[in-house]
XYZ file of C-alpha atoms in Angstrom:
427
model
C 0.000 0.000 0.000
C 1.466 3.400 -0.949
C 2.327 5.845 1.842
C 1.812 8.987 -0.201
C 0.256 10.854 2.721
C 3.650 10.914 4.458
C 5.923 13.852 3.756
C 9.380 13.319 2.302
C 10.836 14.475 5.618
C 8.816 11.911 7.558
C 10.006 9.086 5.314
C 13.607 10.312 5.474
C 13.802 10.317 9.266
C 11.882 7.088 9.867
C 14.248 4.654 11.582
C 17.279 6.665 10.411
C 19.471 9.558 11.482
C 18.167 12.287 9.163
C 20.152 15.016 10.971
C 22.916 15.332 13.526
C 21.550 14.724 17.043
C 21.545 17.784 19.265
C 23.671 17.904 22.450
C 20.496 17.325 24.429
C 19.629 14.242 22.376
C 23.126 12.855 22.801
C 22.801 13.174 26.567
C 19.277 11.738 26.591
C 19.835 8.708 24.395
C 23.563 7.974 24.266
C 24.704 8.668 27.818
C 25.647 5.150 28.963
C 24.219 4.002 32.266
C 25.986 1.699 34.699
C 24.451 -1.468 33.235
C 25.139 -0.380 29.648
C 28.782 0.394 30.456
C 29.238 -3.049 32.009
C 27.729 -4.837 29.016
C 29.698 -2.771 26.489
C 33.035 -3.256 28.281
C 32.403 -6.994 28.462
C 32.972 -7.237 24.710
C 36.415 -8.405 23.626
C 37.308 -5.978 20.834
C 37.261 -2.196 20.815
C 35.066 -2.184 17.676
C 32.447 -4.450 19.212
C 32.419 -2.478 22.473
C 31.865 0.741 20.577
C 29.387 -0.840 18.166
C 27.325 -2.395 20.972
C 27.080 0.959 22.805
C 26.082 2.813 19.625
C 23.404 0.197 18.900
C 22.123 0.618 22.486
C 21.689 4.378 22.013
C 20.341 4.042 18.492
C 17.392 1.870 19.452
C 16.623 4.235 22.340
C 16.473 7.210 19.972
C 15.164 5.725 16.720
C 13.199 2.729 17.957
C 15.072 0.315 15.727
C 18.481 -1.329 15.253
C 20.609 -0.452 12.244
C 21.407 -4.079 11.477
C 21.508 -3.641 7.705
C 23.955 -0.732 7.832
C 25.262 -0.500 11.407
C 27.775 2.260 10.644
C 25.174 4.684 9.218
C 25.529 6.782 12.339
C 26.548 10.461 12.627
C 30.180 10.996 13.624
C 29.101 13.080 16.625
C 27.316 10.038 18.077
C 30.361 7.817 17.657
C 32.677 10.398 19.285
C 30.266 10.907 22.203
C 30.057 7.163 22.917
C 33.784 6.559 22.345
C 34.737 9.191 24.913
C 32.654 7.426 27.553
C 34.365 4.101 26.798
C 37.830 5.616 26.567
C 38.205 4.430 22.978
C 39.295 5.934 19.698
C 36.243 6.555 17.524
C 38.156 5.233 14.468
C 37.505 1.681 15.731
C 33.836 2.059 14.763
C 34.669 1.603 11.067
C 35.500 -2.043 11.827
C 32.082 -2.730 13.343
C 29.861 -4.897 11.196
C 32.579 -6.783 9.372
C 30.888 -9.842 10.864
C 27.153 -9.357 10.236
C 26.149 -11.974 12.781
C 27.756 -9.921 15.560
C 25.500 -6.973 14.802
C 22.395 -9.161 15.057
C 23.638 -10.790 18.238
C 24.131 -7.374 19.827
C 20.610 -6.347 18.780
C 19.102 -9.498 20.299
C 21.037 -9.019 23.534
C 19.929 -5.395 23.891
C 16.344 -6.337 23.032
C 16.160 -9.069 25.657
C 18.074 -7.182 28.352
C 16.097 -3.975 28.097
C 12.675 -5.432 27.362
C 12.169 -4.352 23.744
C 9.265 -6.026 21.944
C 8.589 -6.815 18.319
C 5.869 -4.748 16.658
C 3.411 -7.650 16.644
C 3.583 -7.840 20.426
C 2.755 -4.182 20.906
C 0.433 -3.542 17.961
C -2.793 -4.009 19.933
C -1.732 -1.411 22.517
C -0.707 1.018 19.773
C -4.027 0.600 17.997
C -5.877 1.324 21.234
C -3.800 4.460 21.764
C -4.332 5.712 18.206
C -8.048 4.909 18.265
C -8.469 7.157 21.292
C -6.585 9.958 19.490
C -8.732 9.619 16.361
C -11.934 9.626 18.399
C -11.067 12.707 20.440
C -8.962 14.917 18.177
C -8.757 16.394 14.696
C -5.282 15.094 13.937
C -4.642 14.079 10.362
C -2.798 10.944 9.195
C 0.633 12.604 9.265
C 0.250 13.731 12.861
C -1.084 10.320 13.847
C 1.856 8.612 12.150
C 4.310 10.752 14.136
C 2.423 10.014 17.357
C 2.611 6.309 16.556
C 6.386 6.498 16.130
C 6.811 8.368 19.420
C 4.579 5.858 21.210
C 6.568 2.923 19.834
C 9.881 4.455 20.885
C 8.645 5.386 24.360
C 7.110 1.954 24.940
C 10.130 0.023 23.640
C 8.330 -1.530 20.692
C 10.558 -1.954 17.645
C 9.489 -0.050 14.567
C 7.966 -2.060 11.716
C 8.545 -1.163 8.086
C 7.399 2.352 7.193
C 4.765 1.040 4.781
C 3.338 -1.330 7.369
C 2.967 1.398 9.968
C 1.570 3.902 7.480
C -0.976 1.331 6.286
C -2.044 0.548 9.836
C -2.462 4.232 10.768
C -4.527 5.001 7.658
C -6.754 1.964 8.083
C -7.336 2.559 11.796
C -8.148 6.210 11.212
C -10.736 5.216 8.619
C -12.252 2.624 10.956
C -12.605 5.081 13.828
C -14.058 7.778 11.597
C -16.599 5.285 10.273
C -17.482 4.318 13.849
C -17.967 7.959 14.808
C -20.156 8.653 11.771
C -22.238 5.581 12.541
C -22.682 6.658 16.163
C -24.103 10.010 15.072
C -26.232 8.439 12.349
C -27.926 6.200 14.899
C -29.069 9.050 17.146
C -30.531 11.192 14.344
C -34.280 10.623 13.830
C -35.381 9.673 10.348
C -37.431 12.876 9.961
C -34.423 15.043 10.768
C -32.240 13.092 8.351
C -34.789 13.736 5.620
C -34.986 17.455 6.417
C -31.215 17.838 6.446
C -30.833 16.079 3.098
C -33.412 18.471 1.650
C -31.079 21.315 2.585
C -28.757 20.089 -0.165
C -31.391 20.644 -2.841
C -31.625 23.829 -4.918
C -35.211 25.137 -4.859
C -36.928 26.022 -8.114
C -35.900 29.412 -9.488
C -33.060 29.618 -6.951
C -29.331 29.532 -7.618
C -28.042 28.002 -4.392
C -29.041 25.174 -2.108
C -30.949 25.758 1.093
C -27.841 24.922 3.113
C -25.778 27.529 1.294
C -28.547 30.066 1.876
C -28.580 29.349 5.598
C -24.791 29.553 5.751
C -24.879 33.108 4.361
C -25.022 35.709 7.121
C -26.513 39.240 6.999
C -24.997 41.544 4.404
C -26.592 44.874 5.400
C -27.332 46.831 8.551
C -31.039 47.642 8.592
C -34.249 46.741 10.353
C -35.274 44.523 7.439
C -31.924 42.723 7.516
C -32.439 42.147 11.240
C -35.819 40.554 10.557
C -34.244 38.234 7.969
C -31.409 37.328 10.352
C -33.872 36.375 13.084
C -36.009 34.370 10.655
C -32.837 32.558 9.567
C -32.001 31.720 13.179
C -35.556 30.514 13.826
C -35.542 28.377 10.685
C -32.274 26.665 11.638
C -33.405 26.032 15.194
C -36.688 24.680 13.903
C -34.895 21.772 12.244
C -34.302 20.292 15.687
C -30.637 19.274 15.340
C -29.832 20.832 18.690
C -32.152 18.382 20.429
C -30.176 15.364 19.236
C -28.086 13.773 21.985
C -24.556 13.825 20.567
C -22.849 13.735 23.945
C -20.843 10.613 23.075
C -18.932 12.483 20.391
C -16.203 14.905 21.572
C -16.763 18.578 20.835
C -13.568 18.737 18.766
C -14.880 16.112 16.348
C -18.225 17.902 16.030
C -16.312 21.092 15.273
C -14.276 19.313 12.598
C -17.392 17.885 10.940
C -19.092 21.272 11.035
C -16.046 22.968 9.534
C -16.093 20.519 6.644
C -19.842 20.947 6.145
C -19.594 24.729 6.130
C -16.737 24.743 3.622
C -18.130 22.146 1.189
C -20.582 22.690 -1.625
C -23.906 20.866 -1.657
C -22.926 18.503 -4.523
C -19.876 17.400 -2.532
C -21.976 16.669 0.541
C -24.481 14.786 -1.587
C -21.801 12.354 -2.704
C -20.770 11.410 0.844
C -21.575 7.966 2.210
C -24.888 8.180 4.061
C -23.566 7.866 7.630
C -20.838 10.417 7.036
C -23.301 12.691 5.274
C -25.736 12.553 8.198
C -22.983 13.150 10.752
C -21.607 16.100 8.766
C -25.009 17.709 8.270
C -25.924 17.235 11.929
C -22.738 18.951 13.099
C -23.160 21.700 10.506
C -26.756 22.494 11.450
C -25.934 22.405 15.174
C -23.125 24.870 14.522
C -25.476 27.075 12.523
C -27.901 27.182 15.456
C -25.278 29.081 17.406
C -23.793 30.951 14.459
C -27.122 32.370 13.273
C -27.922 33.716 16.749
C -24.433 35.230 16.973
C -24.911 36.835 13.559
C -28.254 38.279 14.657
C -26.781 39.689 17.873
C -23.818 41.169 15.980
C -26.235 42.784 13.570
C -28.333 44.077 16.466
C -25.215 45.648 17.977
C -24.313 47.281 14.654
C -27.888 48.426 14.163
C -28.062 49.985 17.616
C -24.680 51.636 17.198
C -25.184 53.058 13.704
C -28.914 53.383 13.114
C -30.319 54.033 16.579
C -28.041 55.259 19.329
C -25.506 57.050 17.166
C -28.151 58.592 14.932
C -30.308 59.643 17.869
C -27.303 61.223 19.546
C -26.391 62.953 16.307
C -29.938 64.266 15.944
C -29.839 65.482 19.540
C -26.576 67.270 18.868
C -28.056 68.803 15.719
C -30.934 70.150 17.775
C -28.460 71.685 20.183
C -26.550 73.281 17.314
C -29.733 74.754 15.881
C -30.504 76.354 19.236
C -27.071 77.934 19.574
C -27.839 81.227 17.710
C -30.867 81.884 19.955
C -28.842 80.915 23.007
C -26.053 83.273 21.961
C -28.423 86.231 21.585
C -30.124 85.490 24.875
C -26.792 85.150 26.636
C -25.631 88.528 25.309
C -28.689 90.250 26.738
C -28.295 88.577 30.125
C -24.595 89.369 30.110
C -25.330 93.056 29.379
C -27.813 93.202 32.243
C -25.407 91.551 34.644
C -22.630 93.892 33.534
C -24.768 96.915 34.391
C -25.618 95.390 37.755
C -21.969 94.686 38.556
C -20.705 98.139 37.488
C -23.401 100.096 39.370
C -21.938 101.348 42.692
C -23.824 100.283 45.830
C -24.199 103.909 46.920
C -24.238 107.418 45.464
C -21.578 110.058 46.033
C -23.653 111.439 48.930
C -23.652 107.992 50.580
C -27.248 107.121 49.727
C -27.714 103.391 48.948
C -28.800 102.515 45.393
C -32.278 101.014 45.443
C -33.541 98.043 43.417
C -35.699 100.456 41.429
C -32.646 102.470 40.488
C -30.759 99.299 39.513
C -33.587 98.128 37.286
C -33.761 101.569 35.748
C -30.112 101.344 34.793
C -30.545 97.827 33.399
C -33.581 98.748 31.320
C -31.589 101.504 29.653
C -29.468 98.661 28.176
C -31.963 95.770 27.913
C -35.720 96.194 28.275
C -37.203 94.019 31.019
C -39.434 92.117 28.599
C -36.454 91.179 26.382
C -34.470 90.098 29.426
C -37.321 87.834 30.536
C -37.462 86.284 27.058
C -33.688 85.734 27.113
C -33.888 83.942 30.460
C -36.704 81.750 29.165
C -34.620 80.857 26.091
C -31.622 79.889 28.238
C -33.806 77.795 30.524
C -35.231 75.865 27.577
C -31.844 75.086 26.038
C -29.587 74.566 29.054
C -30.632 71.597 31.249
C -30.997 71.847 34.984
C -28.032 70.856 37.139
C -29.880 67.728 38.256
C -31.497 67.144 34.864
C -30.765 64.546 32.142
C -27.901 65.727 29.947
C -28.872 63.134 27.326
C -32.534 64.066 27.208
C -32.320 65.307 23.633
C -30.886 62.139 22.112
C -33.095 59.940 24.284
C -36.093 61.754 22.893
C -34.761 61.164 19.383
C -34.251 57.493 20.216
C -37.894 57.138 21.189
C -38.838 58.833 17.945
C -36.931 56.156 16.011
C -38.925 53.247 17.411
C -40.105 52.501 13.888
C -36.669 51.115 13.078
C -37.072 48.252 15.568
C -40.846 47.814 15.426
C -40.579 45.157 12.712
C -38.319 42.776 14.627
C -38.576 43.584 18.331
C -41.168 40.887 19.060
C -39.377 38.373 16.847
C -36.148 39.152 18.717
C -37.422 37.974 22.079
C -39.105 34.944 20.499
C -35.987 33.679 18.722
C -33.220 34.640 21.152
C -33.247 33.527 24.743
C -31.855 36.459 26.693
C -30.872 34.615 29.844
C -30.028 36.612 32.941
C -28.712 35.919 36.396
C -31.137 36.103 39.286
C -31.152 39.319 41.259
C -29.278 39.594 44.518
C -32.560 40.092 46.336
C -33.841 36.744 45.048
C -30.690 35.004 46.238
C -30.999 36.340 49.802
C-alpha cells in the first residue's frame, strides 16, 4: 500500500538519522548508564564495544536497530560514545565486518532492556491511536508521528514504514466510520430527511438551502435584522440541537461542522450516508449558534449606527440649531449683569442705590421684557443641574422606534436572553 500521505521528511527520518543529534539528544539517548557500560566493556574488541554501545543508544532514539547498515551513524554520536568508553572513535569503522555480531548485539539489547517486536505491541498502539482519532482532529501525518513516538517510548521496535503507514490510515478510517455511525444512529429519520433536503436547490433559486442558511446578513437595517432572526428561527426549527450527541467529543463535532460549512452541496451529496448525516448534523448544530451570533452582531451594529448614534447625532443637531438663539439670549443677560456689577452700591452722597434704580439702569441697556425672554430661552436650552444631559438624544431614540418595530417581538421569540437572578432573590 502506498504511503503517499507521508511527507518526504517523515520518510527520510523514519528509523534513520536524518540530521545530527543535538547535544540534548546525545545526553538523553547515548549517555551510557551503569548497566550499559558493564555490558559494552564486556565485549572483547574495541570495535564491538563501541558498536554495541552505539546500537544501544540508536534503538533508544530511533526505535530500531541499524542491522543492515550498522555504521550509518553520525560521527558526533560515535565520538560521544567513544569518549565514555575511553576508545578511539576510528575503531567504529570495523564494526559490522561480521554481520552476525550486529544481530547478536541487537538481540542481547532487546532481551536485556525489554524491547518487543511490533506484533507484540500492535494491539496497545491501535488502542492508543483509536483514542486519538476519536477525540482529536489530527490528520494521518500527525497520527503517524504520534505512533512512532509511542513505539519508541514503549520500547516496541518499529515495523517497516509502509506497514505502519498502512495501519495508521486503516485505523483512522475505521474510527471515523465508527464515529459517523454513532451520530447516524441518534438522528431521527425525519431530521435526516430534512437535512438532506437542505442540499437541494429550490426552483428558481441559484443556491441550495444549506448555502442560503450559511450566508449571514450583508446589510445593517431593520429589514436585515428581521431576515437574520427568521434565519435563526428556521435553523433552530430543524431540531438538530435536540439530538443527543454527547458521546462524540466537541472537537470532532467542530471538525465535521467545519467541513460541512466549507463544502458545496454537490460534494456533501456524494458522501456515504452515515458520514453525510454526521456532517449535516454537526453543521446544522453549529449554525444554530452561528445564526444567533450573527443576529446579535447585527443588532449591535444596528443599535450603534442606526439608533443610538443617529439619535445622539440628531440630539446634537438640535443643540446646534438652538445655539444662535442661546447666543443672543446670553448677550442680553450678560449686558444686564454687567450693568448690575458696574453700578456702585451707593451714590456720592452715601445714599444706597435702590432696586428700582438698579432696574432703571438695566432697562436703559436691555428692556425688562427682552431680558425675561432671554432667560426663558436659556432655561429651555440649558438643562438643569440635576437634569438629564442626554434628554435630547433619548427623545430622538424614542422617535426612532419605527426602526425596531418590525423585529422587536421576533427578537425575544428567537433569542433567549438569559439573565442571572437578582441579589434580592438570592438572599
